[in-house]
Amino acid sequence: MTDRKTRLAIILITSLFFLWGFALNLNPILIPHLKKACQLSDFQSALIDSASYIAYFLIALPAGLFMKRFGYKAGITLGLLLFAFGTFLFYPAAELRHFGFFLFALFVIASGLTLLETAANPYITVLGDSGSATQRLNFAQSFNGLAAFLAPLMGGTFILSGKTLSEQEQQSMSPEQLDSYLNAEASSVQLPFLVIGIVVLFVALMIWRTPLPEIKEEEETSGKVSGSIWDEKNLILGVIAQFFYVGAQVCISSFFIRFSDKVAGIDEKTAAYVLSGAFLSFMIGRFIGTYLMRFVAPPRLLALYSIINVGLLILAVLTEGMVAVYALVGVQFFMSIMFPTIFALSIRGLGEKTKIGSSLVIMSIVGGAIFPVIMGQVSDISSIQTAYIVPAVCFLVVLYFAIKNNSIKHVTLGASH
């Protein structure tokens, strides 16, 4: 490949990090929005996360097999086509105002994202000089953080109406008036998701037309991996810790807008902008945390951040007003280094088992499908504020994992989600 074609390829693959980050971080906007438009409970609205994150568990292995058979470029193209198809399904789902249809559309989108994530990380490392592979990966991952910042900002502007009717107001409306209001709320997702779908199709076309090097899979040096992967106690503990961490991460942001309304009276549009700022603090926290690891052993920093997050969540549960909201913003900052640190500690020293170990840790992302539903159930039984005890418990599991790895002095961070 020429330098010009290589630069174009890097730009296109980097755009994938932005696209899947943008799509996943629209969920905190869709949860309060579809709760309102489809008249859902907190438990039901949490199924939005389940539809997205269960795809990572169900599609990850088929995605790997598909790319092994047809190549990474074909996998990326298929992923983008599924992504676009899912966004287009939002139009009829909104017309029908059918929550199950929305969930199916989200599952299709997430299935596409799974293919993109499976391919993008290894691809960005082989485009260009091998000596700068880590820098390219970190640069590309920064666009994932940029997307997380922009998604609630754009979603709050173009999807949320800022108008939420109380139960009394809804009861005072005629059935025709209420139906008109709910249809207007549902239809606000149609144009934004059509635009996203068109952009994704354009990127798919560019990917298809751009020459990309094919990634050669490493051959196994021996016919069989020695010993069972289940004998790797630290890996299994890491998979459990990542399962709880991703569950906590998704819980924190998914109900942020509802939480802000209940404890501080912040309207949904303003809360979406505050959430955007929280995601910005997450991105800044990743850079600061990575720098601090030069001086503090990663497991100790992970343990410290876990303790701080438990304290901040207790503060969020026990206080009212902006103090509680800012506590959740702080949690975003201190979550920033957790996924890559848990990942790196989990697969450390696995040798020939590293590939399968990495796959298990990635599959534990399914925690994002489980814990928001638990949190939604707790919210329906008690309150959205009390429900934030759920992620606090999750961080205690992360703390335990950090303590068990306390003797490790250095790891290389190379994954993010």
Coordinates of C-alpha atoms in Angstrom, one line a residue:
M1 CA 0.0 0.0 0.0
T2 CA 1.2 3.5 -0.8
D3 CA 1.5 6.1 2.0
R4 CA -1.6 7.9 0.8
K5 CA -3.7 4.7 0.8
T6 CA -2.3 3.7 4.2
R7 CA -3.4 7.1 5.6
L8 CA -6.9 6.7 4.1
A9 CA -7.1 3.2 5.6
I10 CA -6.1 4.4 9.0
I11 CA -8.7 7.2 8.9
L12 CA -11.4 4.7 7.9
I13 CA -10.6 2.2 10.6
T14 CA -10.3 4.9 13.2
S15 CA -13.8 6.1 12.2
L16 CA -15.1 2.6 13.3
F17 CA -14.0 3.4 16.9
F18 CA -16.0 6.6 16.7
L19 CA -19.1 4.9 15.2
W20 CA -19.5 2.1 17.7
G21 CA -18.8 4.5 20.6
F22 CA -21.4 6.9 19.3
A23 CA -24.0 4.1 18.9
L24 CA -23.5 2.5 22.3
N25 CA -23.5 5.9 24.1
L26 CA -26.9 6.8 22.6
N27 CA -28.5 4.2 24.9
P28 CA -28.6 6.6 27.9
I29 CA -30.6 8.9 25.7
L30 CA -32.9 6.1 24.4
I31 CA -33.7 4.7 27.8
P32 CA -35.5 7.8 29.2
H33 CA -36.9 8.6 25.8
L34 CA -38.4 5.3 25.0
K35 CA -39.6 4.9 28.6
K36 CA -41.7 8.0 27.9
A37 CA -42.7 7.2 24.3
C38 CA -43.6 3.6 24.9
Q39 CA -44.8 4.1 28.6
L40 CA -42.4 1.7 30.2
S41 CA -41.3 0.8 33.7
D42 CA -37.6 1.2 34.6
F43 CA -37.2 -2.6 34.4
Q44 CA -38.6 -2.6 30.8
S45 CA -36.5 0.4 29.7
A46 CA -33.3 -1.3 30.9
L47 CA -34.0 -4.0 28.3
I48 CA -32.5 -1.4 25.8
D49 CA -29.1 -2.2 27.3
S50 CA -29.8 -5.9 27.4
A51 CA -30.7 -5.9 23.6
S52 CA -27.4 -4.2 22.9
Y53 CA -25.0 -6.0 25.2
I54 CA -26.4 -9.5 24.8
A55 CA -25.3 -9.3 21.1
Y56 CA -21.6 -9.1 22.3
F57 CA -22.1 -12.4 24.0
L58 CA -24.1 -14.2 21.2
I59 CA -22.3 -12.7 18.2
A60 CA -18.7 -12.6 19.3
L61 CA -17.8 -16.2 18.4
P62 CA -19.8 -16.2 15.1
A63 CA -18.1 -12.9 14.2
G64 CA -14.7 -14.5 14.8
L65 CA -15.5 -17.5 12.7
F66 CA -16.9 -15.4 9.9
M67 CA -13.7 -13.3 9.7
K68 CA -11.5 -16.4 9.9
R69 CA -13.4 -17.7 6.8
F70 CA -13.9 -14.5 4.8
G71 CA -11.4 -12.0 6.2
Y72 CA -11.5 -9.0 8.4
K73 CA -12.4 -6.6 5.6
A74 CA -15.5 -8.6 4.8
G75 CA -16.3 -8.7 8.5
I76 CA -16.1 -4.9 8.8
T77 CA -18.3 -4.4 5.7
L78 CA -20.9 -6.9 7.1
G79 CA -20.8 -5.2 10.5
L80 CA -21.4 -1.8 8.9
L81 CA -24.3 -3.1 6.8
L82 CA -25.9 -4.6 9.9
F83 CA -25.3 -1.4 11.8
A84 CA -27.0 0.7 9.0
F85 CA -29.9 -1.8 8.7
G86 CA -30.6 -1.6 12.4
T87 CA -30.7 2.2 12.3
F88 CA -33.1 2.1 9.4
L89 CA -35.4 -0.2 11.4
F90 CA -35.9 2.6 13.9
Y91 CA -38.2 4.3 11.4
P92 CA -40.9 1.6 11.3
A93 CA -40.4 0.9 15.0
A94 CA -41.2 4.6 15.7
E95 CA -44.2 4.5 13.3
L96 CA -45.7 1.5 15.1
R97 CA -44.4 2.7 18.6
H98 CA -43.6 -0.9 19.3
F99 CA -41.0 -1.4 22.0
G100 CA -40.2 -5.0 20.9
F101 CA -39.4 -3.6 17.4
F102 CA -37.0 -1.1 18.9
L103 CA -35.2 -3.9 20.8
F104 CA -34.8 -5.9 17.7
A105 CA -33.4 -2.9 15.9
L106 CA -30.9 -2.3 18.7
F107 CA -29.9 -6.0 18.7
V108 CA -29.2 -5.8 14.9
I109 CA -27.1 -2.6 15.5
A110 CA -25.1 -4.2 18.3
S111 CA -24.5 -7.3 16.2
G112 CA -22.9 -5.1 13.6
L113 CA -20.9 -3.3 16.3
T114 CA -19.6 -6.6 17.6
L115 CA -18.1 -7.3 14.2
L116 CA -16.5 -3.9 14.1
E117 CA -14.9 -4.2 17.5
T118 CA -13.6 -7.7 16.7
A119 CA -11.8 -6.4 13.6
A120 CA -10.9 -2.8 14.4
N121 CA -8.4 -3.3 17.2
P122 CA -6.1 -5.8 15.3
Y123 CA -6.5 -3.9 12.0
I124 CA -5.3 -0.6 13.4
T125 CA -2.1 -2.2 14.7
V126 CA -1.1 -3.6 11.2
L127 CA -1.8 -0.4 9.3
G128 CA 1.6 1.3 9.2
D129 CA 4.9 0.8 11.0
S130 CA 4.8 -1.9 13.7
G131 CA 6.8 0.3 16.1
S132 CA 4.0 2.8 16.3
A133 CA 1.2 0.3 16.6
T134 CA 0.4 1.1 20.2
Q135 CA 0.3 4.8 19.5
R136 CA -2.1 4.2 16.6
L137 CA -4.3 2.0 18.8
N138 CA -4.4 4.7 21.6
F139 CA -5.1 7.4 19.0
A140 CA -8.0 5.4 17.6
Q141 CA -9.4 4.7 21.0
S142 CA -9.4 8.4 21.8
F143 CA -12.1 8.8 19.1
N144 CA -14.2 6.2 21.0
G145 CA -14.0 8.6 23.9
L146 CA -14.9 11.6 21.7
A147 CA -18.0 9.7 20.5
A148 CA -19.0 9.0 24.1
F149 CA -18.9 12.8 24.7
L150 CA -20.8 13.7 21.6
A151 CA -23.5 11.1 21.6
P152 CA -25.5 12.4 24.6
L153 CA -24.9 16.0 23.4
M154 CA -26.4 15.2 20.0
G155 CA -29.0 12.9 21.3
G156 CA -30.1 15.5 23.9
T157 CA -30.4 18.1 21.2
F158 CA -32.1 16.1 18.4
I159 CA -34.0 13.3 20.2
L160 CA -35.1 14.5 23.6
S161 CA -38.0 17.0 23.6
G162 CA -37.5 18.2 27.1
K163 CA -41.2 17.7 27.8
T164 CA -42.1 15.0 30.3
L165 CA -45.7 14.7 31.4
S166 CA -46.6 13.7 34.9
E167 CA -49.2 10.9 35.5
Q168 CA -51.7 13.5 36.4
E169 CA -51.1 15.5 33.2
Q170 CA -51.5 12.3 31.2
Q171 CA -54.7 11.4 32.9
S172 CA -56.1 14.8 32.2
M173 CA -55.6 14.4 28.4
S174 CA -58.0 12.7 26.1
P175 CA -56.9 9.4 24.5
E176 CA -56.4 11.2 21.2
Q177 CA -54.3 13.9 22.8
L178 CA -52.1 11.4 24.7
D179 CA -51.7 9.3 21.6
S180 CA -50.6 12.3 19.6
Y181 CA -48.1 13.3 22.3
L182 CA -46.6 9.8 22.4
N183 CA -46.4 9.5 18.6
A184 CA -44.6 12.8 18.4
E185 CA -42.1 11.6 21.1
A186 CA -41.5 8.3 19.3
S187 CA -41.0 9.9 15.9
S188 CA -38.2 12.2 17.1
V189 CA -35.7 9.2 16.7
Q190 CA -36.5 8.7 13.0
L191 CA -34.5 11.5 11.3
P192 CA -31.4 11.2 13.6
F193 CA -31.2 7.4 13.0
L194 CA -31.7 7.7 9.3
V195 CA -28.8 10.2 9.2
I196 CA -26.6 7.8 11.2
G197 CA -27.6 5.0 8.9
I198 CA -26.6 7.0 5.7
V199 CA -23.3 7.9 7.2
V200 CA -22.6 4.3 8.2
L201 CA -23.5 3.1 4.6
F202 CA -21.0 5.7 3.2
V203 CA -18.2 4.4 5.5
A204 CA -19.1 0.8 4.4
L205 CA -18.8 1.9 0.7
M206 CA -15.4 3.5 1.4
I207 CA -14.1 0.5 3.3
W208 CA -15.2 -1.8 0.5
R209 CA -13.5 0.3 -2.1
T210 CA -10.2 0.9 -0.2
P211 CA -7.4 -1.7 -0.4
L212 CA -6.7 -3.1 3.1
P213 CA -4.0 -5.6 4.0
E214 CA -5.4 -9.0 5.1
I215 CA -4.4 -10.0 8.7
K216 CA -2.7 -13.3 8.9
E217 CA -3.9 -15.4 11.9
E218 CA -1.0 -16.8 13.9
E219 CA -0.6 -20.5 13.5
E220 CA -0.7 -22.6 16.6
T221 CA 2.8 -23.7 17.6
S222 CA 1.4 -26.9 19.0
G223 CA -1.6 -28.9 18.2
K224 CA -3.1 -28.4 21.6
V225 CA -2.9 -25.7 24.3
S226 CA -1.5 -27.3 27.4
G227 CA -3.8 -27.5 30.4
S228 CA -7.4 -26.2 30.7
I229 CA -8.2 -22.5 30.5
W230 CA -10.4 -23.0 33.5
D231 CA -7.3 -23.8 35.6
E232 CA -6.2 -20.2 35.2
K233 CA -7.7 -18.9 38.4
N234 CA -6.7 -15.2 37.9
L235 CA -8.2 -15.2 34.4
I236 CA -11.5 -16.6 35.7
L237 CA -11.5 -14.0 38.5
G238 CA -10.8 -11.3 35.9
V239 CA -13.7 -12.5 33.7
I240 CA -16.0 -12.2 36.8
A241 CA -14.5 -8.7 37.6
Q242 CA -15.0 -7.5 34.1
F243 CA -18.6 -8.9 34.1
F244 CA -19.4 -6.8 37.2
Y245 CA -17.4 -3.8 36.0
V246 CA -19.2 -3.5 32.6
G247 CA -22.5 -4.0 34.4
A248 CA -21.6 -1.1 36.7
Q249 CA -20.4 1.1 33.8
V250 CA -23.6 0.7 31.9
C251 CA -25.8 1.2 35.0
I252 CA -24.1 4.5 35.9
S253 CA -24.9 6.1 32.6
S254 CA -28.2 4.4 31.6
F255 CA -30.2 5.9 34.4
F256 CA -28.3 9.1 34.8
I257 CA -31.0 11.3 33.2
R258 CA -33.8 9.8 35.3
F259 CA -31.6 10.1 38.4
S260 CA -30.8 13.8 37.7
D261 CA -34.5 14.5 37.3
K262 CA -35.5 12.8 40.5
V263 CA -32.8 14.0 42.9
A264 CA -32.1 17.5 41.4
G265 CA -35.1 18.4 39.3
I266 CA -32.9 18.7 36.1
D267 CA -34.9 18.4 32.9
E268 CA -33.9 15.7 30.4
K269 CA -32.2 17.9 27.9
T270 CA -30.0 19.6 30.5
A271 CA -29.3 16.2 32.1
A272 CA -28.1 14.9 28.7
Y273 CA -25.6 17.7 28.4
V274 CA -24.4 17.0 32.0
L275 CA -24.0 13.4 31.0
S276 CA -22.0 14.5 28.0
G277 CA -19.7 16.3 30.4
A278 CA -19.5 13.2 32.5
F279 CA -18.3 11.2 29.5
L280 CA -15.7 13.9 28.8
S281 CA -14.4 13.4 32.3
F282 CA -14.2 9.6 31.6
M283 CA -12.0 10.3 28.6
I284 CA -9.8 12.8 30.5
G285 CA -9.6 10.2 33.3
R286 CA -8.3 7.6 31.0
F287 CA -5.3 9.8 30.0
I288 CA -4.6 10.9 33.6
G289 CA -4.9 7.3 34.9
T290 CA -2.6 6.0 32.3
Y291 CA -0.1 8.6 33.3
L292 CA -0.4 7.9 37.0
M293 CA 0.4 4.2 36.3
R294 CA 4.0 5.3 35.7
F295 CA 4.2 5.9 39.4
V296 CA 1.5 3.7 41.0
A297 CA 1.1 0.0 40.3
P298 CA -2.0 -0.6 38.2
P299 CA -3.7 -3.0 40.7
R300 CA -3.3 -0.4 43.5
L301 CA -4.7 2.4 41.3
L302 CA -7.6 0.1 40.4
A303 CA -8.2 -0.7 44.1
L304 CA -8.1 3.0 45.0
Y305 CA -10.5 4.0 42.2
S306 CA -12.9 1.2 43.2
I307 CA -13.0 2.4 46.8
I308 CA -13.5 6.0 45.7
N309 CA -16.4 4.9 43.4
V310 CA -18.1 3.0 46.2
G311 CA -17.9 6.1 48.3
L312 CA -19.2 8.4 45.6
L313 CA -22.1 6.0 44.9
I314 CA -23.0 6.0 48.6
L315 CA -22.9 9.8 48.5
A316 CA -25.2 9.7 45.4
V317 CA -27.7 7.5 47.2
L318 CA -27.7 9.4 50.5
T319 CA -27.7 13.1 49.3
E320 CA -30.0 15.2 47.2
G321 CA -29.5 18.0 44.6
M322 CA -26.4 18.7 42.5
V323 CA -24.1 17.0 45.1
A324 CA -25.6 13.6 44.2
V325 CA -25.4 14.4 40.4
Y326 CA -21.8 15.5 40.7
A327 CA -21.0 12.3 42.6
L328 CA -22.1 10.3 39.6
V329 CA -20.0 12.5 37.3
G330 CA -17.0 11.7 39.5
V331 CA -17.7 8.0 39.2
Q332 CA -17.3 8.3 35.4
F333 CA -13.8 9.8 35.9
F334 CA -12.7 7.0 38.3
M335 CA -14.1 4.3 36.1
S336 CA -11.9 5.4 33.2
I337 CA -9.0 3.0 33.6
M338 CA -10.9 0.0 34.9
F339 CA -11.8 -1.9 31.7
P340 CA -8.3 -1.9 30.1
T341 CA -6.6 -2.6 33.5
I342 CA -8.8 -5.5 34.4
F343 CA -8.3 -6.8 30.8
A344 CA -4.5 -6.6 31.0
L345 CA -4.3 -8.1 34.5
S346 CA -6.6 -11.0 33.5
I347 CA -4.6 -12.2 30.5
R348 CA -1.2 -11.5 32.0
G349 CA 1.1 -14.6 31.9
L350 CA -1.3 -16.8 29.9
G351 CA 1.2 -17.5 27.1
E352 CA -0.4 -19.7 24.5
K353 CA -3.8 -19.4 26.2
T354 CA -3.8 -15.6 25.7
K355 CA -6.1 -15.6 22.7
I356 CA -8.9 -17.7 24.2
G357 CA -8.4 -15.9 27.5
S358 CA -8.9 -12.5 25.8
S359 CA -12.1 -13.9 24.2
L360 CA -13.5 -14.9 27.5
V361 CA -12.8 -11.4 29.0
I362 CA -14.5 -9.7 26.0
M363 CA -17.5 -12.0 26.3
S364 CA -17.9 -10.8 29.9
I365 CA -19.2 -7.5 28.4
V366 CA -22.5 -9.3 28.7
G367 CA -22.6 -7.9 32.2
G368 CA -23.9 -4.7 30.5
A369 CA -27.0 -6.7 29.6
I370 CA -27.7 -8.1 33.1
F371 CA -27.1 -5.4 35.7
P372 CA -29.2 -2.6 34.3
V373 CA -32.2 -4.9 34.3
I374 CA -31.5 -5.7 38.0
M375 CA -31.1 -2.0 38.7
G376 CA -34.4 -1.2 36.9
Q377 CA -36.2 -3.8 39.0
V378 CA -34.7 -2.3 42.2
S379 CA -35.8 1.1 41.0
D380 CA -39.4 0.0 40.3
I381 CA -39.6 -1.6 43.8
S382 CA -37.9 1.3 45.6
S383 CA -36.5 4.4 43.8
I384 CA -34.0 5.2 41.1
Q385 CA -31.7 6.7 43.7
T386 CA -31.7 3.6 45.9
A387 CA -31.0 1.5 42.8
Y388 CA -27.5 3.0 42.5
I389 CA -26.5 0.6 45.3
V390 CA -26.3 -2.1 42.5
P391 CA -23.2 -0.6 40.8
A392 CA -21.7 0.1 44.2
V393 CA -21.8 -3.7 44.9
C394 CA -20.2 -4.3 41.4
F395 CA -17.3 -2.1 42.3
L396 CA -16.6 -4.2 45.5
V397 CA -16.0 -7.2 43.2
V398 CA -13.6 -5.1 41.1
L399 CA -11.8 -4.1 44.4
Y400 CA -11.5 -7.8 45.4
F401 CA -9.9 -8.5 42.0
A402 CA -7.5 -5.6 42.4
I403 CA -6.4 -6.8 45.9
K404 CA -5.8 -10.3 44.6
N405 CA -3.4 -8.8 41.9
N406 CA -1.7 -6.4 44.4
S407 CA 1.8 -7.9 43.7
I408 CA 1.8 -7.0 40.0
K409 CA 3.9 -3.8 39.3
H410 CA 3.4 -3.2 35.6
V411 CA 1.0 -4.1 32.8
T412 CA 0.5 -2.8 29.3
L413 CA -3.0 -1.4 28.6
G414 CA -4.2 -2.2 25.1
A415 CA -8.0 -2.6 25.2
S416 CA -10.9 -0.4 25.7
H417 CA -14.7 -0.5 25.5

